[in-house]
XYZ file of C-alpha atoms in Angstrom:
786
model
C 17.767 15.132 42.736
C 17.112 15.405 38.983
C 15.369 12.462 37.307
C 16.764 11.399 33.959
C 14.668 8.391 32.923
C 11.940 9.440 30.510
C 13.590 12.773 29.756
C 14.722 13.942 26.298
C 18.315 14.463 27.362
C 20.478 15.651 24.471
C 22.931 13.036 23.265
C 26.304 13.407 24.941
C 28.186 11.858 22.009
C 26.871 14.428 19.539
C 29.244 17.088 20.849
C 32.234 15.339 19.296
C 30.351 14.291 16.167
C 29.100 17.799 15.405
C 32.601 19.192 15.890
C 34.170 16.624 13.571
C 36.018 15.138 16.549
C 34.701 11.605 16.180
C 37.208 8.773 15.932
C 36.390 6.420 13.089
C 38.578 3.582 11.893
C 39.576 5.462 8.754
C 40.816 8.350 10.957
C 43.465 6.151 12.592
C 47.032 6.518 11.390
C 49.676 4.158 12.816
C 53.465 4.406 12.463
C 54.646 2.461 9.421
C 51.093 1.825 8.261
C 50.591 0.393 4.782
C 47.499 0.468 2.619
C 45.756 -2.238 0.637
C 43.598 -2.665 -2.430
C 41.825 -5.716 -3.768
C 41.743 -7.240 -7.191
C 38.098 -8.190 -7.602
C 36.397 -10.359 -10.166
C 34.337 -8.737 -12.931
C 32.553 -12.085 -13.369
C 29.715 -13.532 -11.298
C 30.776 -17.095 -12.067
C 34.090 -18.085 -13.627
C 37.090 -20.355 -13.459
C 40.346 -18.638 -12.519
C 42.835 -19.761 -15.174
C 45.860 -17.745 -14.023
C 46.945 -14.784 -11.903
C 50.089 -12.864 -12.911
C 51.378 -10.395 -10.306
C 54.818 -9.810 -11.862
C 54.176 -6.354 -13.259
C 52.238 -5.251 -10.184
C 55.016 -6.326 -7.784
C 57.452 -4.105 -9.661
C 55.208 -1.047 -9.367
C 56.120 1.969 -7.243
C 55.539 1.625 -3.500
C 54.357 -1.985 -3.547
C 55.176 -3.861 -0.317
C 53.600 -7.246 -1.099
C 50.910 -8.989 -3.132
C 49.092 -12.117 -2.029
C 46.783 -14.598 -3.732
C 45.194 -17.734 -2.319
C 48.313 -19.658 -3.351
C 50.506 -17.616 -0.982
C 49.355 -19.157 2.303
C 46.005 -17.568 3.105
C 44.117 -20.039 0.949
C 43.770 -22.464 3.853
C 41.670 -19.984 5.821
C 38.042 -18.949 5.568
C 35.357 -17.146 7.568
C 32.612 -19.189 9.266
C 28.850 -18.971 9.520
C 27.467 -18.384 13.017
C 24.071 -20.038 12.602
C 22.968 -23.512 11.532
C 19.558 -24.320 10.089
C 19.118 -27.906 8.983
C 16.764 -29.309 6.358
C 13.259 -30.245 7.490
C 14.135 -33.893 6.702
C 17.105 -33.768 9.096
C 19.807 -33.294 6.470
C 22.614 -31.026 7.672
C 22.721 -27.483 6.299
C 25.058 -27.158 3.348
C 27.823 -24.842 4.432
C 30.616 -24.131 1.929
C 33.935 -22.669 2.995
C 34.095 -18.919 2.416
C 37.755 -18.383 1.391
C 39.648 -15.207 2.198
C 40.673 -15.017 -1.467
C 39.140 -16.999 -4.321
C 41.382 -19.811 -5.509
C 39.848 -21.835 -8.341
C 36.406 -20.397 -8.997
C 34.585 -17.094 -8.717
C 31.125 -17.154 -7.126
C 29.999 -13.504 -7.379
C 30.980 -10.188 -8.933
C 33.408 -8.400 -6.636
C 34.872 -11.526 -5.052
C 38.530 -10.830 -4.251
C 41.276 -12.822 -5.970
C 44.321 -10.862 -4.733
C 45.331 -8.214 -2.214
C 47.936 -5.546 -2.976
C 49.774 -3.801 -0.139
C 51.580 -0.528 -0.824
C 52.825 2.608 0.922
C 49.728 4.640 0.032
C 46.159 3.842 -0.909
C 46.626 5.394 -4.353
C 49.726 3.307 -5.079
C 47.948 0.157 -3.919
C 45.023 0.840 -6.245
C 47.316 1.625 -9.169
C 49.247 -1.603 -8.650
C 46.025 -3.628 -8.317
C 45.140 -2.592 -11.868
C 48.393 -4.187 -13.060
C 47.520 -7.653 -11.739
C 46.559 -9.787 -14.724
C 43.859 -12.391 -14.121
C 42.568 -14.714 -16.814
C 39.066 -16.089 -16.361
C 36.802 -18.514 -18.132
C 33.279 -17.166 -17.770
C 30.506 -19.533 -16.716
C 26.683 -19.212 -16.613
C 25.309 -17.545 -13.473
C 22.023 -17.560 -11.575
C 20.914 -14.669 -9.351
C 17.206 -15.387 -8.758
C 16.605 -17.659 -5.734
C 13.635 -19.395 -7.363
C 15.442 -19.998 -10.648
C 18.425 -21.279 -8.672
C 16.277 -24.257 -7.645
C 15.107 -25.127 -11.150
C 16.518 -28.270 -12.803
C 19.619 -27.461 -14.799
C 20.299 -24.151 -13.045
C 23.995 -23.172 -12.879
C 25.428 -24.529 -9.657
C 27.097 -22.153 -7.232
C 28.925 -24.958 -5.407
C 29.780 -28.253 -7.057
C 29.663 -30.297 -3.839
C 25.877 -30.808 -3.840
C 23.194 -31.932 -6.272
C 21.342 -28.595 -6.240
C 21.759 -25.044 -4.929
C 19.798 -25.412 -1.684
C 21.614 -24.445 1.488
C 18.579 -25.743 3.415
C 14.852 -26.436 3.085
C 13.067 -25.615 6.359
C 9.549 -25.251 7.699
C 7.733 -24.051 10.819
C 4.194 -24.042 12.169
C 1.343 -26.505 11.933
C 1.171 -29.587 9.745
C 1.020 -28.510 6.099
C -1.781 -30.911 5.213
C -3.914 -29.543 8.057
C -3.369 -25.964 6.868
C -4.148 -26.878 3.256
C -7.351 -28.612 4.361
C -8.455 -25.505 6.296
C -7.811 -23.346 3.224
C -9.934 -25.710 1.120
C -12.823 -25.197 3.551
C -12.346 -21.425 3.954
C -15.142 -19.046 2.955
C -12.632 -16.771 1.212
C -8.957 -17.217 0.269
C -6.631 -14.361 -0.643
C -3.520 -15.235 -2.604
C -0.340 -13.277 -3.352
C 2.858 -13.899 -5.293
C 5.538 -11.228 -5.144
C 9.215 -10.464 -4.587
C 10.528 -8.749 -1.469
C 13.437 -7.332 -3.398
C 17.106 -7.019 -2.527
C 18.374 -3.809 -0.907
C 21.796 -2.472 0.109
C 22.466 -1.133 3.637
C 24.367 2.069 2.691
C 25.831 3.235 5.998
C 27.410 6.687 5.766
C 30.752 5.170 6.822
C 31.905 2.316 4.557
C 33.634 -0.679 6.137
C 37.172 0.075 7.290
C 39.828 -2.112 8.947
C 43.380 -1.762 10.231
C 45.335 -4.805 11.382
C 48.524 -4.317 13.401
C 50.792 -7.165 14.505
C 53.194 -6.487 17.371
C 56.157 -8.794 16.776
C 57.606 -8.148 20.242
C 54.393 -8.944 22.095
C 53.189 -11.525 19.573
C 49.790 -9.868 19.609
C 47.427 -8.470 17.008
C 45.215 -5.399 17.221
C 42.366 -5.161 14.752
C 40.670 -1.776 14.432
C 37.326 -2.350 12.734
C 34.096 -0.508 12.002
C 31.926 -3.216 13.505
C 28.767 -3.525 15.589
C 30.219 -6.590 17.252
C 33.837 -6.437 18.549
C 33.808 -9.578 20.715
C 32.060 -11.741 18.152
C 34.561 -10.637 15.501
C 37.402 -11.664 17.824
C 35.765 -15.025 18.537
C 35.161 -15.850 14.867
C 38.566 -14.543 13.815
C 40.454 -16.485 16.450
C 38.536 -19.697 16.959
C 37.454 -20.296 13.382
C 39.047 -18.102 10.698
C 42.739 -18.033 11.657
C 43.093 -20.195 14.755
C 44.808 -17.510 16.845
C 44.473 -17.678 20.671
C 41.948 -15.071 21.776
C 44.266 -13.529 24.358
C 46.608 -12.581 21.510
C 43.996 -10.486 19.681
C 42.516 -7.152 20.653
C 39.565 -5.871 18.609
C 38.839 -2.162 18.841
C 35.872 -0.326 17.392
C 35.682 3.349 18.235
C 32.965 5.433 16.577
C 30.945 3.665 13.886
C 29.137 5.658 11.223
C 26.037 3.511 10.847
C 25.614 -0.203 10.388
C 21.965 -1.263 9.908
C 23.085 -4.875 10.311
C 25.780 -4.830 7.634
C 28.561 -4.411 10.215
C 27.520 -7.306 12.457
C 29.284 -9.882 10.367
C 32.827 -11.166 10.136
C 34.016 -10.331 6.633
C 36.900 -11.921 4.765
C 38.798 -8.618 4.669
C 39.079 -8.521 8.478
C 40.674 -11.959 8.647
C 42.857 -11.402 5.590
C 44.297 -8.102 6.836
C 45.003 -9.714 10.211
C 46.937 -12.498 8.439
C 48.772 -10.014 6.189
C 49.901 -7.789 9.077
C 52.056 -10.583 10.470
C 53.356 -11.539 7.037
C 54.674 -8.024 6.302
C 55.439 -7.041 9.913
C 53.649 -3.696 9.510
C 50.139 -2.340 10.060
C 47.870 -2.649 7.012
C 44.700 -0.677 6.306
C 41.740 -1.037 3.963
C 38.745 1.243 3.609
C 35.984 0.307 1.204
C 34.904 2.748 -1.448
C 31.210 3.058 -2.236
C 31.290 0.738 -5.249
C 33.059 -1.934 -3.204
C 30.395 -1.479 -0.549
C 27.644 -2.188 -3.066
C 29.527 -5.230 -4.373
C 30.725 -6.788 -1.104
C 28.638 -5.641 1.890
C 25.935 -8.134 2.841
C 22.606 -7.169 1.284
C 19.122 -7.528 2.727
C 15.760 -9.144 1.824
C 15.589 -10.963 -1.603
C 12.622 -13.281 -0.974
C 10.248 -14.661 -3.600
C 6.934 -15.395 -1.901
C 3.724 -17.267 -2.649
C 1.108 -17.038 0.098
C -2.508 -17.945 0.794
C -4.640 -16.712 3.680
C -8.106 -18.110 4.365
C -11.032 -16.426 6.149
C -14.405 -17.555 7.458
C -17.666 -15.799 6.514
C -17.195 -13.298 9.369
C -13.723 -12.284 8.213
C -11.806 -14.247 10.839
C -8.511 -15.751 9.655
C -8.655 -19.545 9.624
C -5.299 -20.499 8.060
C -2.155 -19.110 6.459
C 0.185 -21.010 4.116
C 3.363 -19.557 2.621
C 6.203 -20.856 0.469
C 9.348 -18.760 0.049
C 12.611 -18.855 -1.849
C 15.118 -16.815 0.161
C 18.510 -16.053 -1.382
C 21.634 -16.729 0.676
C 24.069 -15.362 -1.892
C 27.247 -17.184 -2.891
C 28.374 -17.881 0.690
C 26.713 -17.996 4.098
C 27.257 -14.732 5.952
C 27.500 -14.833 9.756
C 23.777 -14.791 10.578
C 22.337 -15.398 7.085
C 20.482 -18.668 7.829
C 18.749 -17.057 10.820
C 17.073 -14.312 8.813
C 14.410 -16.246 6.849
C 13.943 -18.792 9.660
C 14.335 -17.698 13.286
C 13.939 -13.950 12.615
C 11.257 -14.329 9.967
C 9.341 -17.569 10.396
C 8.860 -17.154 14.130
C 7.043 -13.833 13.542
C 4.503 -15.253 11.068
C 1.730 -15.052 13.651
C 1.955 -11.286 13.506
C -0.612 -9.610 15.726
C -3.439 -11.894 14.616
C -5.186 -14.914 16.145
C -4.394 -17.147 13.183
C -5.115 -20.715 14.367
C -3.175 -22.540 11.632
C 0.110 -21.442 10.063
C 2.647 -23.186 7.866
C 5.747 -21.562 6.359
C 8.226 -23.367 4.129
C 11.563 -21.723 3.314
C 13.931 -22.907 0.606
C 17.247 -21.024 0.889
C 19.340 -21.358 -2.284
C 22.853 -20.201 -3.023
C 23.026 -17.664 -5.869
C 25.859 -15.999 -7.784
C 25.485 -12.799 -5.764
C 26.979 -11.250 -2.664
C 25.684 -12.722 0.603
C 22.279 -11.783 2.006
C 22.074 -11.278 5.767
C 20.286 -9.171 8.374
C 19.382 -5.646 7.263
C 17.539 -3.338 9.632
C 14.630 -5.372 10.949
C 16.115 -8.628 9.622
C 13.306 -10.986 8.668
C 10.693 -9.066 10.638
C 10.092 -6.522 7.804
C 9.686 -9.406 5.347
C 7.134 -11.143 7.592
C 5.266 -7.903 8.266
C 5.192 -6.951 4.605
C 3.527 -10.240 3.718
C 0.986 -10.150 6.536
C 0.035 -6.511 6.087
C -0.209 -6.637 2.300
C -2.295 -9.815 2.276
C -4.617 -8.516 5.024
C -5.217 -5.290 3.095
C -5.705 -7.198 -0.168
C -8.173 -9.537 1.562
C -10.113 -6.583 2.979
C -10.576 -5.160 -0.520
C -11.636 -8.544 -1.912
C -14.181 -9.035 0.888
C -15.381 -5.409 0.640
C -14.283 -4.625 4.190
C -12.411 -1.665 5.595
C -8.759 -2.676 6.174
C -8.842 -1.287 9.722
C -12.027 -3.222 10.494
C -10.512 -6.513 9.280
C -7.481 -5.959 11.488
C -9.558 -5.196 14.584
C -11.593 -8.322 13.926
C -8.463 -10.509 14.015
C -6.242 -8.877 16.639
C -4.934 -10.917 19.569
C -6.782 -9.538 22.643
C -4.789 -7.353 25.084
C -2.567 -9.127 27.633
C 0.108 -7.832 30.023
C 2.071 -11.028 30.641
C 1.766 -10.489 34.418
C -1.841 -11.150 35.339
C -2.120 -13.653 32.505
C 0.542 -15.585 30.594
C 2.084 -14.336 27.410
C 0.447 -15.201 24.106
C 1.644 -18.529 22.670
C 1.908 -18.388 18.885
C 1.720 -21.210 16.346
C 5.338 -20.538 15.348
C 7.356 -21.327 18.502
C 7.488 -17.986 20.303
C 5.415 -16.670 23.204
C 4.765 -12.912 23.114
C 5.517 -11.030 26.356
C 2.766 -8.385 26.462
C 0.668 -6.482 23.978
C -2.314 -4.301 23.216
C -2.550 -4.201 19.442
C -5.968 -2.585 19.292
C -4.736 0.441 21.218
C -1.906 1.387 18.857
C -4.091 1.151 15.761
C -6.911 3.123 17.414
C -4.433 5.837 18.353
C -2.894 5.864 14.892
C -6.281 6.238 13.241
C -7.102 9.096 15.634
C -3.830 10.837 14.793
C -4.597 10.576 11.089
C -8.281 11.463 11.303
C -9.113 8.294 9.383
C -12.852 8.769 8.859
C -12.368 12.348 7.658
C -9.657 11.200 5.275
C -11.937 8.589 3.709
C -14.470 11.345 2.980
C -11.731 13.549 1.533
C -10.516 10.645 -0.599
C -13.984 10.017 -2.039
C -14.409 13.687 -2.981
C -10.920 13.815 -4.500
C -11.636 10.842 -6.772
C -14.571 12.709 -8.262
C -12.034 15.265 -9.472
C -9.526 12.694 -10.711
C -7.214 13.106 -7.716
C -5.637 9.815 -6.643
C -5.339 9.744 -2.858
C -4.655 6.579 -0.863
C -4.191 5.500 2.734
C -2.258 2.433 3.836
C -2.322 0.737 7.229
C 0.320 -1.548 8.672
C 0.308 -3.147 12.120
C 3.427 -5.033 13.126
C 5.148 -6.972 15.865
C 8.839 -7.799 16.100
C 10.974 -10.053 18.258
C 13.845 -8.129 19.855
C 16.411 -8.533 22.618
C 17.851 -11.423 20.640
C 18.023 -14.134 23.321
C 17.612 -16.237 25.481
C 20.595 -18.400 24.708
C 18.812 -21.719 25.254
C 16.080 -20.827 22.770
C 18.325 -19.379 20.070
C 20.632 -22.359 20.520
C 17.718 -24.666 19.758
C 16.973 -22.516 16.701
C 20.520 -22.804 15.360
C 22.681 -20.113 16.998
C 26.309 -21.113 17.498
C 26.832 -18.524 20.236
C 25.098 -17.401 23.410
C 23.165 -14.158 23.144
C 23.462 -12.783 26.668
C 25.134 -9.470 27.481
C 27.640 -8.220 30.025
C 27.472 -5.137 32.229
C 30.430 -4.190 34.393
C 30.021 -1.261 36.783
C 33.099 0.107 38.560
C 32.591 2.729 41.244
C 35.685 4.866 41.767
C 36.735 5.974 45.291
C 35.289 9.445 44.613
C 31.866 8.038 43.737
C 32.265 8.503 40.002
C 31.099 5.505 37.964
C 32.542 3.729 34.929
C 30.249 1.363 33.045
C 31.714 -1.211 30.659
C 29.167 -2.724 28.304
C 29.340 -5.369 25.600
C 26.664 -3.477 23.657
C 28.383 -1.286 21.065
C 26.896 1.891 19.649
C 26.772 2.715 15.962
C 24.415 5.648 16.319
C 21.875 4.561 18.945
C 22.987 6.921 21.729
C 24.262 4.372 24.254
C 26.557 6.868 25.956
C 23.517 8.991 26.788
C 20.762 6.479 27.512
C 22.895 4.101 29.575
C 24.153 7.046 31.644
C 20.544 8.194 32.172
C 19.307 5.050 33.870
C 22.581 4.444 35.757
C 22.463 7.971 37.159
C 18.800 7.572 38.093
C 19.311 4.216 39.747
C 22.252 5.482 41.819
C 20.849 8.948 42.444
C 23.930 10.702 41.042
C 24.519 13.192 38.245
C 24.805 11.984 34.649
C 28.158 13.753 34.418
C 29.441 11.318 37.050
C 28.800 8.324 34.759
C 31.193 7.243 32.005
C 30.166 4.618 29.425
C 32.908 2.443 27.890
C 32.319 0.131 24.931
C 33.914 -1.190 21.755
C 37.248 -2.546 23.057
C 37.750 -6.220 23.841
C 40.678 -5.427 26.121
C 38.491 -3.233 28.343
C 35.126 -4.999 28.269
C 34.400 -8.573 29.308
C 32.979 -10.778 26.569
C 29.816 -9.246 25.098
C 27.598 -9.960 22.127
C 27.336 -6.544 20.479
C 24.476 -4.514 19.070
C 21.775 -5.747 16.696
C 18.171 -6.894 16.954
C 17.231 -3.900 19.169
C 18.855 -5.695 22.098
C 21.127 -3.035 23.605
C 18.831 -1.674 26.291
C 16.712 -4.731 27.023
C 19.693 -7.100 27.291
C 22.760 -4.869 27.750
C 20.927 -2.425 29.984
C 19.537 -5.251 32.116
C 23.059 -6.620 32.656
C 24.117 -3.180 33.897
C 21.114 -3.038 36.238
C 22.132 -6.393 37.735
C 25.568 -4.971 38.562
C 24.072 -1.795 40.013
C 21.855 -3.909 42.265
C 24.973 -5.689 43.544
C 26.677 -2.354 44.198
C 23.692 -1.036 46.148
C 23.484 -4.280 48.114
C 27.142 -4.057 49.149
C 26.888 -0.315 49.657
C 24.040 -0.881 52.105
C 26.277 -3.122 54.226
C 28.947 -0.419 54.366
C 26.364 2.291 55.082
C 24.752 0.231 57.859
C 28.150 -0.210 59.500
C 28.960 3.504 59.285
C 25.507 4.555 60.526
C 25.460 1.888 63.270
C 22.123 0.590 61.988
C 20.695 -2.601 60.546
C 20.552 -2.886 56.747
C 16.811 -3.423 56.806
C 16.401 -0.078 58.608
C 17.951 1.864 55.719
C 16.317 3.557 52.744
C 18.279 4.506 49.622
C 17.147 7.562 47.670
C 18.687 10.610 45.987
C 22.198 9.229 46.293
C 22.267 8.482 50.021
C 21.352 5.856 52.589
C 19.128 7.155 55.410
C 18.092 5.484 58.646
C 14.305 5.273 58.483
C 12.539 7.844 60.634
C 15.732 9.850 61.280
C 17.910 12.416 59.578
C 21.001 10.188 59.865
C 22.390 9.484 56.403
C 25.548 8.786 54.434
C 26.112 9.668 50.791
C 26.973 7.349 47.932
C 30.320 9.121 47.572
C 31.219 8.584 51.230
C 30.350 4.901 50.989
C 32.447 4.619 47.819
C 35.446 6.183 49.531
C 35.003 3.887 52.524
C 34.995 0.874 50.178
C 38.456 1.824 48.950
C 39.788 3.199 52.243
C 38.390 0.483 54.552
C 39.714 1.727 57.910
C 36.276 1.605 59.513
C 34.695 -1.270 57.656
C 32.343 -4.238 58.176
C 34.218 -7.316 59.319
C 34.590 -10.009 56.647
C 33.544 -7.733 53.769
C 36.142 -7.355 51.001
C 37.121 -3.835 49.887
C 36.098 -2.238 46.617
C 32.851 -1.471 44.831
C 33.154 -3.158 41.462
C 30.780 -5.744 39.951
C 30.249 -7.509 36.641
C 27.094 -9.334 35.576
C 25.890 -11.366 32.637
C 22.224 -11.150 31.708
C 20.536 -13.872 29.676
C 16.830 -13.008 29.265
C 14.027 -15.459 29.858
C 12.267 -14.385 26.655
C 12.549 -12.049 23.694
C 10.853 -8.678 23.820
C 8.040 -7.870 21.406
C 7.610 -4.218 20.388
C 4.613 -3.501 18.175
C 2.857 -0.634 16.513
C 0.670 0.818 13.788
C 2.013 2.825 10.846
C -0.269 4.710 8.459
C 0.755 6.361 5.195
C -1.124 8.824 3.016
C -0.060 9.225 -0.603
C -1.107 11.071 -3.706
C -0.339 9.476 -7.067
C 0.222 11.700 -10.078
C -2.186 10.378 -12.693
C -0.011 11.583 -15.593
C 3.389 10.278 -14.468
C 2.721 7.655 -11.781
C 4.932 9.492 -9.292
C 4.028 8.794 -5.659
C 3.997 11.731 -3.271
C 4.060 10.670 0.374
C 1.947 13.326 2.051
C 1.649 12.113 5.649
C 3.149 9.379 7.753
C 1.767 8.475 11.185
C 3.642 6.091 13.494
C 2.195 4.954 16.803
C 4.591 2.468 18.387
C 4.781 0.576 21.659
C 8.380 -0.056 22.659
C 7.682 -0.635 26.353
C 9.071 1.868 28.815
C 10.977 4.746 27.219
C 14.270 6.007 28.635
C 14.754 8.960 26.246
C 11.769 10.003 24.086
C 13.875 12.134 21.741
C 16.219 9.263 20.918
C 13.293 6.861 20.430
C 11.657 9.333 18.033
C 14.940 9.630 16.164
C 15.170 5.857 15.846
C 11.601 5.696 14.540
C 12.252 8.504 12.048
C 15.377 6.835 10.682
C 13.729 3.447 10.375
C 10.664 4.874 8.637
C 12.840 6.596 6.044
C 14.639 3.326 5.315
C 11.324 1.518 4.968
C 9.974 4.229 2.689
C 13.192 3.952 0.665
C 12.568 0.262 0.023
C 8.899 0.844 -0.816
C 9.457 3.630 -3.329
C 13.084 3.864 -4.454
C 15.756 1.351 -3.499
C 16.573 -1.903 -5.301
C 19.724 -3.906 -5.962
C 19.464 -5.333 -9.474
C 21.569 -8.061 -11.084
C 21.303 -8.779 -14.813
C 21.170 -12.229 -16.388
C 24.959 -12.615 -16.265
C 25.158 -11.721 -12.569
C 26.398 -8.176 -13.136
C 25.134 -5.634 -10.604
C 23.527 -2.799 -12.541
C 22.937 -0.648 -9.446
C 26.477 -0.366 -8.102
C 26.508 3.365 -7.404
C 24.221 6.202 -6.362
C 23.773 7.009 -10.040
C 21.644 3.859 -10.284
C 20.601 3.083 -6.703
C 18.058 5.661 -5.543
C 18.187 6.698 -1.889
C 15.448 8.726 -0.172
C 16.129 12.441 0.227
C 14.599 15.039 2.493
C 11.864 15.997 0.030
C 10.762 12.357 -0.378
C 9.519 12.116 3.206
C 7.111 14.402 5.102
C 7.433 15.273 8.760
C 6.858 11.960 10.531
C 4.107 12.150 13.162
C 4.901 9.958 16.172
C 3.132 8.863 19.316
C 3.321 5.900 21.672
C 1.353 3.591 23.859
C 3.217 1.918 26.722
C 2.955 -1.797 27.472
C 5.991 -2.623 29.645
C 7.956 -5.794 29.092
C 7.208 -7.956 32.156
C 10.484 -9.879 32.260
C 13.336 -7.348 32.219
C 14.091 -4.870 34.998
C 13.716 -1.776 32.809
C 10.442 -2.850 31.191
C 11.868 -1.921 27.777
C 11.288 -3.649 24.437
C 13.467 -1.985 21.776
C 12.994 0.748 19.169
C 15.888 0.601 16.723
C 14.208 -1.389 13.945
C 10.514 -0.603 14.384
C 10.328 2.131 11.755
C 11.818 -0.065 9.047
C 9.366 -2.876 9.817
C 6.011 -1.108 9.789
C 6.575 1.558 7.165
C 7.156 -0.383 3.943
C 3.767 -2.147 3.725
C 1.996 1.009 4.903
C 3.337 2.921 1.888
C 2.628 0.160 -0.642
C -0.843 -0.361 0.816
C -1.462 3.369 0.388
C -0.409 3.326 -3.275
C -2.584 0.300 -4.034
C -5.471 1.948 -2.168
C -5.085 5.074 -4.293
C -5.439 2.968 -7.437
C -7.851 0.318 -6.187
C -10.883 1.829 -7.967
C -8.950 1.318 -11.209
C -8.681 -2.417 -10.509
C -5.088 -2.373 -9.229
C -4.566 -5.053 -6.559
C -0.763 -5.137 -6.246
C 2.382 -3.417 -7.498
C 5.885 -4.843 -7.201
C 8.301 -2.882 -5.006
C 9.931 -0.472 -5.353
C 6.785 1.349 -6.394
C 8.488 3.506 -9.003
C 6.630 5.962 -11.264
C 7.146 3.590 -14.200
C 5.573 0.641 -12.365
C 2.692 2.746 -11.092
C 2.029 4.236 -14.526
C 1.992 0.766 -16.097
C -0.388 -0.495 -13.424
C -2.753 2.393 -14.171
C -2.644 1.704 -17.913
C -3.335 -1.994 -17.408
């Protein structure tokens, strides 16, 4: 029997994608479907004085126009995470209205929705809606938002803080250790705002069935069940059994499609009001203005070392923008997803992080690929490299000196950090050693020295990272502020013919679930992959699941499926024992059949399946069927890790950075499909390189976004990135049945500091110690001149 686990099986879903046969939300056309367009504010902060829809309502093809005054103003979308102030004060959580009523809080906030027979007619009519505003001062910088006298985003509180939170050791103890340290490295910088830019913009269709009194929402989401929960229980108050959420193919998400957006709830409300389906698909400018952004942290950090180069303490203060409203998981990003990874891969004995999270007159900031982990890694890896230069040490040597020693989490316990979490297993020395071997690090240093003699600016940057994935267990995330459980469901239904349908709450938006899940199911059951069907993305077909984000699909969703397969094999063994007239304990299961030990008597999986549904000759007291569902709530997170190394050449005349090599050695635990893991690493690295060198969302002093299109927002292209060199070490996760850790975000976490470290290294002999991201030619050139 063919083995599938560990094989680079080609993705089954790619056949339809490559043929243009995918089914995306924007492809759906329903009978009687209408189209919608939004009237959006050109102001970042303003009073709404009046809205006149008279002329627009008379326009060709217009079905209806709604403002907050027309009934939807009582509704709003909720936040799914609560982080309270360190003094116990409750997090400040403003209502996020479906349409703005009295005040505008960011550019692009919707004030009206126009429904018409076609998208073009809806957009034309939207231009006829007359809105009068009174402009008000705006603040977009999270640090400036906390200054006395800063424009207030919400009038309900004395300042703009959503919360002020800390984690780690006592601050005074950390400060005292820094005072006594032999050397202290200090950094102040901005981890700038970026936009997710999925190929497929957000798209929704809401359809109300008046006869069945039921809604269907088609949505390009990573999270169908969570959208239904938030929509029903919080946004609109509709009973869950009356709403079906369907998400077919999704053209990329990177976190931006986890959240419940106002447009989903508003279209659902509108569909009942007009009695017809209504559709909205974002254009690219709307995506820039309204999709949740990532990052946007202003950071001041100190790290202290003893005379041998061992870290003694780390103290950091951050201002982390929330935007105008709290997006679904926004409070979790700078706290649970960021602060709890501040140990990194180092034996830092004292850590204190303080996060102030202000509201700003900008679109919301939430999880973007890596979600808090890239921000933590960037800080740790930049400050370690900066410290190495200041102490005249090799950056690799300083890392090796401070690494947590290897541990497998089986023969010894996991590593308890200073910031709440306990790592599962790790060998951080091994990935960096392998990465340096792949690069030929010592030879490169010699090449670099010779190149400098000729005025050639070469640099190498190292980044070692760890991330927390498999977002769970529920009890822990609940204590950290989650308002939902973070388990997953796996339902396995064996058909009478032995074919298998798997229903999973994990939902693919490019990860290859339909291939990888079928690989391990087929292996576990000893059947062909073609006999396994994977079903996801429909709340009417799949029991309640928690969706895809945080690299949790395989470690949590896959483990739930394994639990159900174990139940099927357990019941199948009872049927097989009856048919073979043997005791269960005398049976072996392999290659799709049960065999009596020491004999050639066997019965196939297919024959047992048929017997389960045609139980003429059947064990007494055993119910028919072969169909099980399981929920899996992990006992711990998983902790992938790795080492990324970048080599750059800087043009001394222009400051342009040429990325010459990129080496990624990652440890994601056991690997189901090496090709798909490599693809995930490649994609993540490119996104991380994009942030380091090119991408940045910029707001001006009035809150206007000056990077609202690809004319102004630079995305990486093929010639910006070399062939990415990948390899792996394998440290299995000890607490899930597959031994997997997660690979979807790793590339975006380790790559950004590696590239910036390489640029700074290339210029270090000129006295350059830091350059603000993105490391554009202009910024590099200025750094060289200074």
